[in-house]
Amino acid sequence: VQLVESGGGSVQPGGSLRLSCSANGVTMSSSSHCMTWFRQAPGNECEFVSKVSSSGSDTYAAPVKGRFTISRDNAKNMIYLQMNNLKPEDTAMYYCAARYSSTYCSPLVRDYPYWGQGTQVTVS
């Protein structure tokens, strides 16, 4: 499995960005899996942002709920994170992560064996 993120950049507060994650090696149209976005700001631990299961069920961390939207394109094996009304506290390296699961999609870093290299988001 190879995950490749893109779409990061620098924006002013209130701006928007759309992150993309290409999930090579994950057959999103047929496998039971979880696709999740995490982020890590300098000096902070990696934290959960949003996840979507193979059934399409999505979940958001409280700080981003109502501003971020996770989506998927199974035909393209792509995951997206639309981020609106960005705030300086959203500044972080954003990572796409994956795990195979037929049940619960964990929000914990330690439960994900597959990670991308990250894409930087800076809001200032």
N, CA, C and O atoms as a GROMACS GRO file, in nm:
protein
  496
    1VAL      N    1   0.084  -0.118   0.000
    1VAL     CA    2   0.000   0.000   0.000
    1VAL      C    3   0.088   0.124   0.000
    1VAL      O    4   0.180   0.136   0.080
    2GLN      N    5   0.059   0.215  -0.089
    2GLN     CA    6   0.133   0.342  -0.095
    2GLN      C    7   0.032   0.456  -0.096
    2GLN      O    8  -0.057   0.461  -0.180
    3LEU      N    9   0.049   0.546   0.000
    3LEU     CA   10  -0.039   0.662   0.011
    3LEU      C   11   0.040   0.788  -0.022
    3LEU      O   12   0.151   0.807   0.028
    4VAL      N   13  -0.016   0.872  -0.106
    4VAL     CA   14   0.052   0.994  -0.147
    4VAL      C   15  -0.044   1.112  -0.132
    4VAL      O   16  -0.147   1.118  -0.199
    5GLU      N   17  -0.008   1.205  -0.043
    5GLU     CA   18  -0.090   1.324  -0.022
    5GLU      C   19  -0.045   1.439  -0.110
    5GLU      O   20   0.071   1.447  -0.151
    6SER      N   21  -0.138   1.527  -0.138
    6SER     CA   22  -0.108   1.650  -0.211
    6SER      C   23  -0.214   1.755  -0.177
    6SER      O   24  -0.317   1.724  -0.117
    7GLY      N   25  -0.187   1.878  -0.217
    7GLY     CA   26  -0.287   1.983  -0.200
    7GLY      C   27  -0.261   2.080  -0.088
    7GLY      O   28  -0.336   2.176  -0.072
    8GLY      N   29  -0.156   2.056  -0.010
    8GLY     CA   30  -0.127   2.148   0.098
    8GLY      C   31  -0.076   2.281   0.045
    8GLY      O   32  -0.050   2.296  -0.075
    9GLY      N   33  -0.062   2.378   0.135
    9GLY     CA   34  -0.013   2.509   0.096
    9GLY      C   35  -0.032   2.609   0.206
    9GLY      O   36  -0.060   2.575   0.321
   10SER      N   37  -0.014   2.736   0.170
   10SER     CA   38  -0.029   2.846   0.265
   10SER      C   39  -0.152   2.927   0.230
   10SER      O   40  -0.171   2.967   0.114
   11VAL      N   41  -0.236   2.953   0.328
   11VAL     CA   42  -0.356   3.032   0.306
   11VAL      C   43  -0.376   3.126   0.422
   11VAL      O   44  -0.319   3.108   0.530
   12GLN      N   45  -0.458   3.228   0.400
   12GLN     CA   46  -0.493   3.319   0.507
   12GLN      C   47  -0.609   3.261   0.588
   12GLN      O   48  -0.684   3.177   0.538
   13PRO      N   49  -0.623   3.306   0.711
   13PRO     CA   50  -0.739   3.261   0.790
   13PRO      C   51  -0.870   3.286   0.716
   13PRO      O   52  -0.890   3.392   0.657
   14GLY      N   53  -0.957   3.189   0.722
   14GLY     CA   54  -1.083   3.197   0.650
   14GLY      C   55  -1.078   3.134   0.512
   14GLY      O   56  -1.182   3.116   0.448
   15GLY      N   57  -0.959   3.102   0.467
   15GLY     CA   58  -0.944   3.042   0.336
   15GLY      C   59  -0.975   2.894   0.333
   15GLY      O   60  -1.013   2.835   0.434
   16SER      N   61  -0.957   2.835   0.215
   16SER     CA   62  -0.989   2.694   0.195
   16SER      C   63  -0.876   2.621   0.123
   16SER      O   64  -0.800   2.680   0.046
   17LEU      N   65  -0.866   2.495   0.151
   17LEU     CA   66  -0.774   2.405   0.079
   17LEU      C   67  -0.843   2.270   0.064
   17LEU      O   68  -0.928   2.233   0.144
   18ARG      N   69  -0.803   2.199  -0.040
   18ARG     CA   70  -0.853   2.063  -0.059
   18ARG      C   71  -0.734   1.969  -0.067
   18ARG      O   72  -0.654   1.977  -0.161
   19LEU      N   73  -0.722   1.881   0.030
   19LEU     CA   74  -0.616   1.782   0.030
   19LEU      C   75  -0.663   1.657  -0.043
   19LEU      O   76  -0.780   1.621  -0.038
   20SER      N   77  -0.568   1.592  -0.109
   20SER     CA   78  -0.597   1.468  -0.179
   20SER      C   79  -0.503   1.359  -0.131
   20SER      O   80  -0.389   1.386  -0.091
   21CYS      N   81  -0.550   1.236  -0.134
   21CYS     CA   82  -0.468   1.122  -0.097
   21CYS      C   83  -0.492   1.012  -0.199
   21CYS      O   84  -0.604   0.961  -0.214
   22SER      N   85  -0.387   0.976  -0.269
   22SER     CA   86  -0.394   0.866  -0.365
   22SER      C   87  -0.358   0.737  -0.293
   22SER      O   88  -0.249   0.725  -0.237
   23ALA      N   89  -0.449   0.642  -0.296
   23ALA     CA   90  -0.431   0.517  -0.221
   23ALA      C   91  -0.398   0.403  -0.317
   23ALA      O   92  -0.487   0.329  -0.360
   24ASN      N   93  -0.272   0.390  -0.349
   24ASN     CA   94  -0.229   0.282  -0.437
   24ASN      C   95  -0.215   0.153  -0.357
   24ASN      O   96  -0.153   0.152  -0.251
   25GLY      N   97  -0.272   0.047  -0.408
   25GLY     CA   98  -0.263  -0.082  -0.340
   25GLY      C   99  -0.384  -0.111  -0.253
   25GLY      O  100  -0.396  -0.220  -0.198
   26VAL      N  101  -0.474  -0.012  -0.239
   26VAL     CA  102  -0.600  -0.032  -0.167
   26VAL      C  103  -0.711  -0.034  -0.270
   26VAL      O  104  -0.734   0.066  -0.338
   27THR      N  105  -0.780  -0.143  -0.281
   27THR     CA  106  -0.892  -0.151  -0.374
   27THR      C  107  -1.014  -0.096  -0.303
   27THR      O  108  -1.090  -0.170  -0.240
   28MET      N  109  -1.032   0.033  -0.314
   28MET     CA  110  -1.135   0.100  -0.235
   28MET      C  111  -1.275   0.057  -0.273
   28MET      O  112  -1.368   0.069  -0.192
   29SER      N  113  -1.293   0.009  -0.392
   29SER     CA  114  -1.428  -0.028  -0.437
   29SER      C  115  -1.472  -0.162  -0.381
   29SER      O  116  -1.591  -0.194  -0.387
   30SER      N  117  -1.380  -0.242  -0.328
   30SER     CA  118  -1.419  -0.377  -0.287
   30SER      C  119  -1.370  -0.418  -0.149
   30SER      O  120  -1.429  -0.508  -0.088
   31SER      N  121  -1.265  -0.358  -0.098
   31SER     CA  122  -1.210  -0.403   0.030
   31SER      C  123  -1.274  -0.330   0.147
   31SER      O  124  -1.325  -0.219   0.132
   32SER      N  125  -1.272  -0.393   0.261
   32SER     CA  126  -1.317  -0.330   0.386
   32SER      C  127  -1.198  -0.258   0.446
   32SER      O  128  -1.099  -0.322   0.484
   33HIS      N  129  -1.206  -0.128   0.456
   33HIS     CA  130  -1.091  -0.052   0.500
   33HIS      C  131  -1.136   0.079   0.564
   33HIS      O  132  -1.252   0.119   0.555
   34CYS      N  133  -1.042   0.143   0.626
   34CYS     CA  134  -1.064   0.274   0.686
   34CYS      C  135  -0.960   0.369   0.627
   34CYS      O  136  -0.842   0.336   0.619
   35MET      N  137  -1.003   0.486   0.588
   35MET     CA  138  -0.914   0.590   0.538
   35MET      C  139  -0.928   0.710   0.630
   35MET      O  140  -1.038   0.758   0.656
   36THR      N  141  -0.816   0.757   0.679
   36THR     CA  142  -0.818   0.857   0.786
   36THR      C  143  -0.716   0.967   0.761
   36THR      O  144  -0.608   0.942   0.708
   37TRP      N  145  -0.752   1.087   0.799
   37TRP     CA  146  -0.660   1.201   0.800
   37TRP      C  147  -0.619   1.230   0.944
   37TRP      O  148  -0.702   1.241   1.034
   38PHE      N  149  -0.489   1.242   0.963
   38PHE     CA  150  -0.432   1.288   1.089
   38PHE      C  151  -0.353   1.416   1.060
   38PHE      O  152  -0.327   1.448   0.945
   39ARG      N  153  -0.317   1.487   1.166
   39ARG     CA  154  -0.231   1.603   1.150
   39ARG      C  155  -0.139   1.615   1.270
   39ARG      O  156  -0.169   1.568   1.380
   40GLN      N  157  -0.026   1.679   1.245
   40GLN     CA  158   0.070   1.700   1.353
   40GLN      C  159   0.131   1.838   1.339
   40GLN      O  160   0.195   1.870   1.239
   41ALA      N  161   0.110   1.919   1.440
   41ALA     CA  162   0.170   2.052   1.447
   41ALA      C  163   0.302   2.042   1.521
   41ALA      O  164   0.320   1.950   1.601
   42PRO      N  165   0.395   2.133   1.496
   42PRO     CA  166   0.526   2.129   1.564
   42PRO      C  167   0.508   2.128   1.715
   42PRO      O  168   0.436   2.211   1.771
   43GLY      N  169   0.575   2.034   1.778
   43GLY     CA  170   0.570   2.025   1.923
   43GLY      C  171   0.449   1.952   1.978
   43GLY      O  172   0.437   1.932   2.099
   44ASN      N  173   0.359   1.913   1.890
   44ASN     CA  174   0.237   1.844   1.933
   44ASN      C  175   0.236   1.700   1.887
   44ASN      O  176   0.310   1.661   1.796
   45GLU      N  177   0.152   1.621   1.952
   45GLU     CA  178   0.135   1.484   1.907
   45GLU      C  179   0.048   1.480   1.782
   45GLU      O  180  -0.028   1.572   1.754
   46CYS      N  181   0.062   1.371   1.708
   46CYS     CA  182  -0.022   1.349   1.591
   46CYS      C  183  -0.166   1.328   1.639
   46CYS      O  184  -0.190   1.252   1.733
   47GLU      N  185  -0.260   1.397   1.574
   47GLU     CA  186  -0.398   1.388   1.620
   47GLU      C  187  -0.493   1.353   1.506
   47GLU      O  188  -0.468   1.384   1.390
   48PHE      N  189  -0.600   1.289   1.542
   48PHE     CA  190  -0.704   1.250   1.449
   48PHE      C  191  -0.777   1.372   1.396
   48PHE      O  192  -0.806   1.466   1.471
   49VAL      N  193  -0.807   1.372   1.266
   49VAL     CA  194  -0.883   1.480   1.203
   49VAL      C  195  -1.017   1.430   1.152
   49VAL      O  196  -1.122   1.482   1.188
   50SER      N  197  -1.013   1.327   1.067
   50SER     CA  198  -1.137   1.276   1.008
   50SER      C  199  -1.112   1.138   0.950
   50SER      O  200  -1.000   1.105   0.911
   51LYS      N  201  -1.218   1.057   0.946
   51LYS     CA  202  -1.206   0.923   0.889
   51LYS      C  203  -1.332   0.887   0.813
   51LYS      O  204  -1.441   0.937   0.840
   52VAL      N  205  -1.313   0.798   0.717
   52VAL     CA  206  -1.426   0.746   0.641
   52VAL      C  207  -1.407   0.597   0.620
   52VAL      O  208  -1.299   0.552   0.583
   53SER      N  209  -1.512   0.522   0.645
   53SER     CA  210  -1.505   0.378   0.630
   53SER      C  211  -1.538   0.338   0.486
   53SER      O  212  -1.579   0.422   0.405
   54SER      N  213  -1.521   0.211   0.456
   54SER     CA  214  -1.554   0.162   0.323
   54SER      C  215  -1.704   0.171   0.296
   54SER      O  216  -1.747   0.172   0.180
   55SER      N  217  -1.784   0.177   0.403
   55SER     CA  218  -1.929   0.192   0.387
   55SER      C  219  -1.969   0.337   0.366
   55SER      O  220  -2.084   0.367   0.334
   56GLY      N  221  -1.872   0.428   0.384
   56GLY     CA  222  -1.900   0.570   0.364
   56GLY      C  223  -1.929   0.646   0.490
   56GLY      O  224  -1.953   0.767   0.486
   57SER      N  225  -1.927   0.577   0.604
   57SER     CA  226  -1.952   0.644   0.731
   57SER      C  227  -1.833   0.735   0.766
   57SER      O  228  -1.719   0.690   0.767
   58ASP      N  229  -1.861   0.862   0.794
   58ASP     CA  230  -1.752   0.955   0.823
   58ASP      C  231  -1.763   1.012   0.964
   58ASP      O  232  -1.872   1.020   1.022
   59THR      N  233  -1.647   1.050   1.018
   59THR     CA  234  -1.638   1.104   1.153
   59THR      C  235  -1.536   1.215   1.153
   59THR      O  236  -1.438   1.212   1.079
   60TYR      N  237  -1.560   1.315   1.239
   60TYR     CA  238  -1.471   1.431   1.246
   60TYR      C  239  -1.432   1.461   1.389
   60TYR      O  240  -1.510   1.439   1.483
   61ALA      N  241  -1.311   1.510   1.405
   61ALA     CA  242  -1.269   1.560   1.535
   61ALA      C  243  -1.345   1.689   1.564
   61ALA      O  244  -1.381   1.763   1.472
   62ALA      N  245  -1.368   1.715   1.690
   62ALA     CA  246  -1.448   1.831   1.729
   62ALA      C  247  -1.394   1.964   1.674
   62ALA      O  248  -1.474   2.047   1.630
   63PRO      N  249  -1.262   1.986   1.674
   63PRO     CA  250  -1.212   2.117   1.627
   63PRO      C  251  -1.238   2.145   1.479
   63PRO      O  252  -1.234   2.261   1.437
   64VAL      N  253  -1.266   2.041   1.400
   64VAL     CA  254  -1.283   2.062   1.255
   64VAL      C  255  -1.425   2.035   1.208
   64VAL      O  256  -1.458   2.061   1.092
   65LYS      N  257  -1.509   1.985   1.296
   65LYS     CA  258  -1.644   1.950   1.257
   65LYS      C  259  -1.719   2.075   1.210
   65LYS      O  260  -1.717   2.180   1.275
   66GLY      N  261  -1.783   2.061   1.097
   66GLY     CA  262  -1.855   2.174   1.039
   66GLY      C  263  -1.771   2.257   0.944
   66GLY      O  264  -1.825   2.338   0.869
   67ARG      N  265  -1.640   2.237   0.946
   67ARG     CA  266  -1.551   2.311   0.855
   67ARG      C  267  -1.483   2.220   0.754
   67ARG      O  268  -1.457   2.261   0.641
   68PHE      N  269  -1.455   2.097   0.793
   68PHE     CA  270  -1.386   2.001   0.707
   68PHE      C  271  -1.485   1.895   0.659
   68PHE      O  272  -1.579   1.859   0.730
   69THR      N  273  -1.461   1.846   0.537
   69THR     CA  274  -1.543   1.739   0.482
   69THR      C  275  -1.453   1.636   0.415
   69THR      O  276  -1.373   1.669   0.328
   70ILE      N  277  -1.468   1.512   0.458
   70ILE     CA  278  -1.393   1.402   0.397
   70ILE      C  279  -1.480   1.337   0.290
   70ILE      O  280  -1.601   1.323   0.307
   71SER      N  281  -1.418   1.298   0.180
   71SER     CA  282  -1.492   1.231   0.074
   71SER      C  283  -1.400   1.131   0.005
   71SER      O  284  -1.279   1.131   0.024
   72ARG      N  285  -1.462   1.047  -0.076
   72ARG     CA  286  -1.385   0.943  -0.142
   72ARG      C  287  -1.434   0.923  -0.285
   72ARG      O  288  -1.551   0.946  -0.316
   73ASP      N  289  -1.342   0.881  -0.370
   73ASP     CA  290  -1.376   0.843  -0.508
   73ASP      C  291  -1.320   0.702  -0.527
   73ASP      O  292  -1.202   0.685  -0.554
   74ASN      N  293  -1.407   0.603  -0.511
   74ASN     CA  294  -1.361   0.464  -0.518
   74ASN      C  295  -1.302   0.429  -0.654
   74ASN      O  296  -1.207   0.353  -0.663
   75ALA      N  297  -1.359   0.484  -0.758
   75ALA     CA  298  -1.310   0.452  -0.893
   75ALA      C  299  -1.167   0.498  -0.914
   75ALA      O  300  -1.091   0.436  -0.987
   76LYS      N  301  -1.132   0.608  -0.848
   76LYS     CA  302  -0.997   0.664  -0.861
   76LYS      C  303  -0.906   0.626  -0.745
   76LYS      O  304  -0.788   0.662  -0.744
   77ASN      N  305  -0.959   0.554  -0.647
   77ASN     CA  306  -0.882   0.522  -0.527
   77ASN      C  307  -0.826   0.648  -0.461
   77ASN      O  308  -0.708   0.655  -0.427
   78MET      N  309  -0.914   0.745  -0.445
   78MET     CA  310  -0.873   0.874  -0.390
   78MET      C  311  -0.957   0.910  -0.268
   78MET      O  312  -1.075   0.878  -0.261
   79ILE      N  313  -0.892   0.976  -0.173
   79ILE     CA  314  -0.958   1.033  -0.057
   79ILE      C  315  -0.931   1.183  -0.058
   79ILE      O  316  -0.822   1.226  -0.094
   80TYR      N  317  -1.030   1.261  -0.020
   80TYR     CA  318  -1.014   1.406  -0.018
   80TYR      C  319  -1.051   1.462   0.119
   80TYR      O  320  -1.130   1.403   0.192
   81LEU      N  321  -0.992   1.575   0.150
   81LEU     CA  322  -1.030   1.650   0.270
   81LEU      C  323  -1.048   1.795   0.230
   81LEU      O  324  -0.951   1.867   0.208
   82GLN      N  325  -1.173   1.837   0.220
   82GLN     CA  326  -1.204   1.976   0.192
   82GLN      C  327  -1.202   2.054   0.322
   82GLN      O  328  -1.276   2.022   0.415
   83MET      N  329  -1.118   2.154   0.329
   83MET     CA  330  -1.101   2.232   0.451
   83MET      C  331  -1.143   2.376   0.425
   83MET      O  332  -1.080   2.447   0.346
   84ASN      N  333  -1.248   2.418   0.491
   84ASN     CA  334  -1.299   2.554   0.477
   84ASN      C  335  -1.283   2.632   0.606
   84ASN      O  336  -1.264   2.574   0.713
   85ASN      N  337  -1.290   2.763   0.594
   85ASN     CA  338  -1.279   2.850   0.712
   85ASN      C  339  -1.157   2.812   0.797
   85ASN      O  340  -1.167   2.793   0.918
   86LEU      N  341  -1.045   2.802   0.731
   86LEU     CA  342  -0.924   2.759   0.800
   86LEU      C  343  -0.880   2.860   0.905
   86LEU      O  344  -0.897   2.981   0.888
   87LYS      N  345  -0.824   2.807   1.013
   87LYS     CA  346  -0.779   2.888   1.125
   87LYS      C  347  -0.630   2.866   1.146
   87LYS      O  348  -0.577   2.763   1.104
   88PRO      N  349  -0.561   2.960   1.209
   88PRO     CA  350  -0.417   2.941   1.235
   88PRO      C  351  -0.388   2.810   1.309
   88PRO      O  352  -0.284   2.748   1.287
   89GLU      N  353  -0.478   2.768   1.396
   89GLU     CA  354  -0.456   2.644   1.471
   89GLU      C  355  -0.471   2.518   1.385
   89GLU      O  356  -0.444   2.408   1.432
   90ASP      N  357  -0.512   2.534   1.259
   90ASP     CA  358  -0.514   2.421   1.168
   90ASP      C  359  -0.378   2.396   1.103
   90ASP      O  360  -0.359   2.298   1.032
   91THR      N  361  -0.284   2.486   1.128
   91THR     CA  362  -0.150   2.471   1.073
   91THR      C  363  -0.086   2.343   1.123
   91THR      O  364  -0.074   2.323   1.244
   92ALA      N  365  -0.045   2.256   1.031
   92ALA     CA  366   0.012   2.126   1.067
   92ALA      C  367   0.054   2.053   0.941
   92ALA      O  368   0.022   2.093   0.829
   93MET      N  369   0.126   1.944   0.962
   93MET     CA  370   0.149   1.849   0.856
   93MET      C  371   0.031   1.752   0.858
   93MET      O  372  -0.003   1.695   0.962
   94TYR      N  373  -0.032   1.734   0.743
   94TYR     CA  374  -0.148   1.647   0.735
   94TYR      C  375  -0.109   1.515   0.668
   94TYR      O  376  -0.044   1.512   0.563
   95TYR      N  377  -0.151   1.406   0.731
   95TYR     CA  378  -0.117   1.272   0.684
   95TYR      C  379  -0.242   1.192   0.652
   95TYR      O  380  -0.343   1.200   0.722
   96CYS      N  381  -0.233   1.116   0.545
   96CYS     CA  382  -0.336   1.020   0.509
   96CYS      C  383  -0.289   0.883   0.562
   96CYS      O  384  -0.172   0.848   0.547
   97ALA      N  385  -0.380   0.808   0.622
   97ALA     CA  386  -0.345   0.677   0.675
   97ALA      C  387  -0.455   0.577   0.640
   97ALA      O  388  -0.570   0.614   0.619
   98ALA      N  389  -0.416   0.450   0.635
   98ALA     CA  390  -0.512   0.346   0.597
   98ALA      C  391  -0.492   0.220   0.680
   98ALA      O  392  -0.382   0.190   0.725
   99ARG      N  393  -0.601   0.149   0.697
   99ARG     CA  394  -0.596   0.017   0.758
   99ARG      C  395  -0.710  -0.065   0.702
   99ARG      O  396  -0.814  -0.012   0.663
  100TYR      N  397  -0.691  -0.194   0.698
  100TYR     CA  398  -0.798  -0.284   0.658
  100TYR      C  399  -0.879  -0.319   0.782
  100TYR      O  400  -0.824  -0.359   0.885
  101SER      N  401  -1.009  -0.303   0.770
  101SER     CA  402  -1.096  -0.336   0.884
  101SER      C  403  -1.236  -0.359   0.834
  101SER      O  404  -1.288  -0.283   0.751
  102SER      N  405  -1.298  -0.463   0.885
  102SER     CA  406  -1.437  -0.490   0.848
  102SER      C  407  -1.534  -0.442   0.955
  102SER      O  408  -1.655  -0.456   0.943
  103THR      N  409  -1.477  -0.386   1.060
  103THR     CA  410  -1.562  -0.340   1.170
  103THR      C  411  -1.536  -0.193   1.201
  103THR      O  412  -1.568  -0.105   1.121
  104TYR      N  413  -1.478  -0.168   1.315
  104TYR     CA  414  -1.464  -0.032   1.363
  104TYR      C  415  -1.342   0.037   1.302
  104TYR      O  416  -1.236  -0.023   1.290
  105CYS      N  417  -1.359   0.164   1.263
  105CYS     CA  418  -1.248   0.245   1.213
  105CYS      C  419  -1.192   0.326   1.330
  105CYS      O  420  -1.254   0.421   1.377
  106SER      N  421  -1.076   0.286   1.375
  106SER     CA  422  -1.014   0.350   1.490
  106SER      C  423  -0.966   0.492   1.459
  106SER      O  424  -0.921   0.517   1.347
  107PRO      N  425  -0.973   0.584   1.555
  107PRO     CA  426  -0.914   0.717   1.539
  107PRO      C  427  -0.773   0.725   1.597
  107PRO      O  428  -0.717   0.834   1.608
  108LEU      N  429  -0.716   0.611   1.632
  108LEU     CA  430  -0.586   0.609   1.700
  108LEU      C  431  -0.471   0.589   1.600
  108LEU      O  432  -0.478   0.505   1.511
  109VAL      N  433  -0.367   0.669   1.618
  109VAL     CA  434  -0.250   0.662   1.532
  109VAL      C  435  -0.192   0.522   1.526
  109VAL      O  436  -0.154   0.473   1.420
  110ARG      N  437  -0.186   0.457   1.642
  110ARG     CA  438  -0.117   0.327   1.651
  110ARG      C  439  -0.189   0.216   1.574
  110ARG      O  440  -0.130   0.111   1.550
  111ASP      N  441  -0.312   0.238   1.536
  111ASP     CA  442  -0.388   0.134   1.468
  111ASP      C  443  -0.374   0.137   1.317
  111ASP      O  444  -0.436   0.056   1.248
  112TYR      N  445  -0.295   0.229   1.264
  112TYR     CA  446  -0.282   0.245   1.120
  112TYR      C  447  -0.142   0.204   1.073
  112TYR      O  448  -0.044   0.268   1.111
  113PRO      N  449  -0.132   0.100   0.993
  113PRO     CA  450  -0.002   0.054   0.945
  113PRO      C  451   0.049   0.126   0.820
  113PRO      O  452   0.168   0.121   0.789
  114TYR      N  453  -0.041   0.193   0.749
  114TYR     CA  454  -0.003   0.255   0.622
  114TYR      C  455  -0.020   0.406   0.630
  114TYR      O  456  -0.125   0.458   0.669
  115TRP      N  457   0.088   0.476   0.593
  115TRP     CA  458   0.091   0.623   0.604
  115TRP      C  459   0.152   0.686   0.480
  115TRP      O  460   0.240   0.629   0.415
  116GLY      N  461   0.104   0.805   0.448
  116GLY     CA  462   0.168   0.884   0.345
  116GLY      C  463   0.280   0.966   0.402
  116GLY      O  464   0.309   0.958   0.522
  117GLN      N  465   0.344   1.047   0.317
  117GLN     CA  466   0.458   1.127   0.360
  117GLN      C  467   0.415   1.261   0.420
  117GLN      O  468   0.495   1.330   0.482
  118GLY      N  469   0.290   1.297   0.401
  118GLY     CA  470   0.238   1.420   0.458
  118GLY      C  471   0.239   1.537   0.361
  118GLY      O  472   0.318   1.540   0.267
  119THR      N  473   0.150   1.632   0.386
  119THR     CA  474   0.145   1.756   0.309
  119THR      C  475   0.124   1.870   0.407
  119THR      O  476   0.037   1.862   0.495
  120GLN      N  477   0.202   1.976   0.393
  120GLN     CA  478   0.201   2.086   0.491
  120GLN      C  479   0.088   2.184   0.463
  120GLN      O  480   0.066   2.226   0.349
  121VAL      N  481   0.017   2.218   0.568
  121VAL     CA  482  -0.086   2.323   0.562
  121VAL      C  483  -0.046   2.433   0.659
  121VAL      O  484  -0.024   2.407   0.777
  122THR      N  485  -0.037   2.556   0.608
  122THR     CA  486  -0.001   2.670   0.690
  122THR      C  487  -0.109   2.777   0.676
  122THR      O  488  -0.142   2.819   0.565
  123VAL      N  489  -0.163   2.820   0.788
  123VAL     CA  490  -0.268   2.921   0.789
  123VAL      C  491  -0.218   3.041   0.869
  123VAL      O  492  -0.201   3.033   0.990
  124SER      N  493  -0.194   3.151   0.800
  124SER     CA  494  -0.143   3.271   0.867
  124SER      C  495  -0.171   3.395   0.786
  124SER      O  496  -0.136   3.505   0.828
   0.00000   0.00000   0.00000
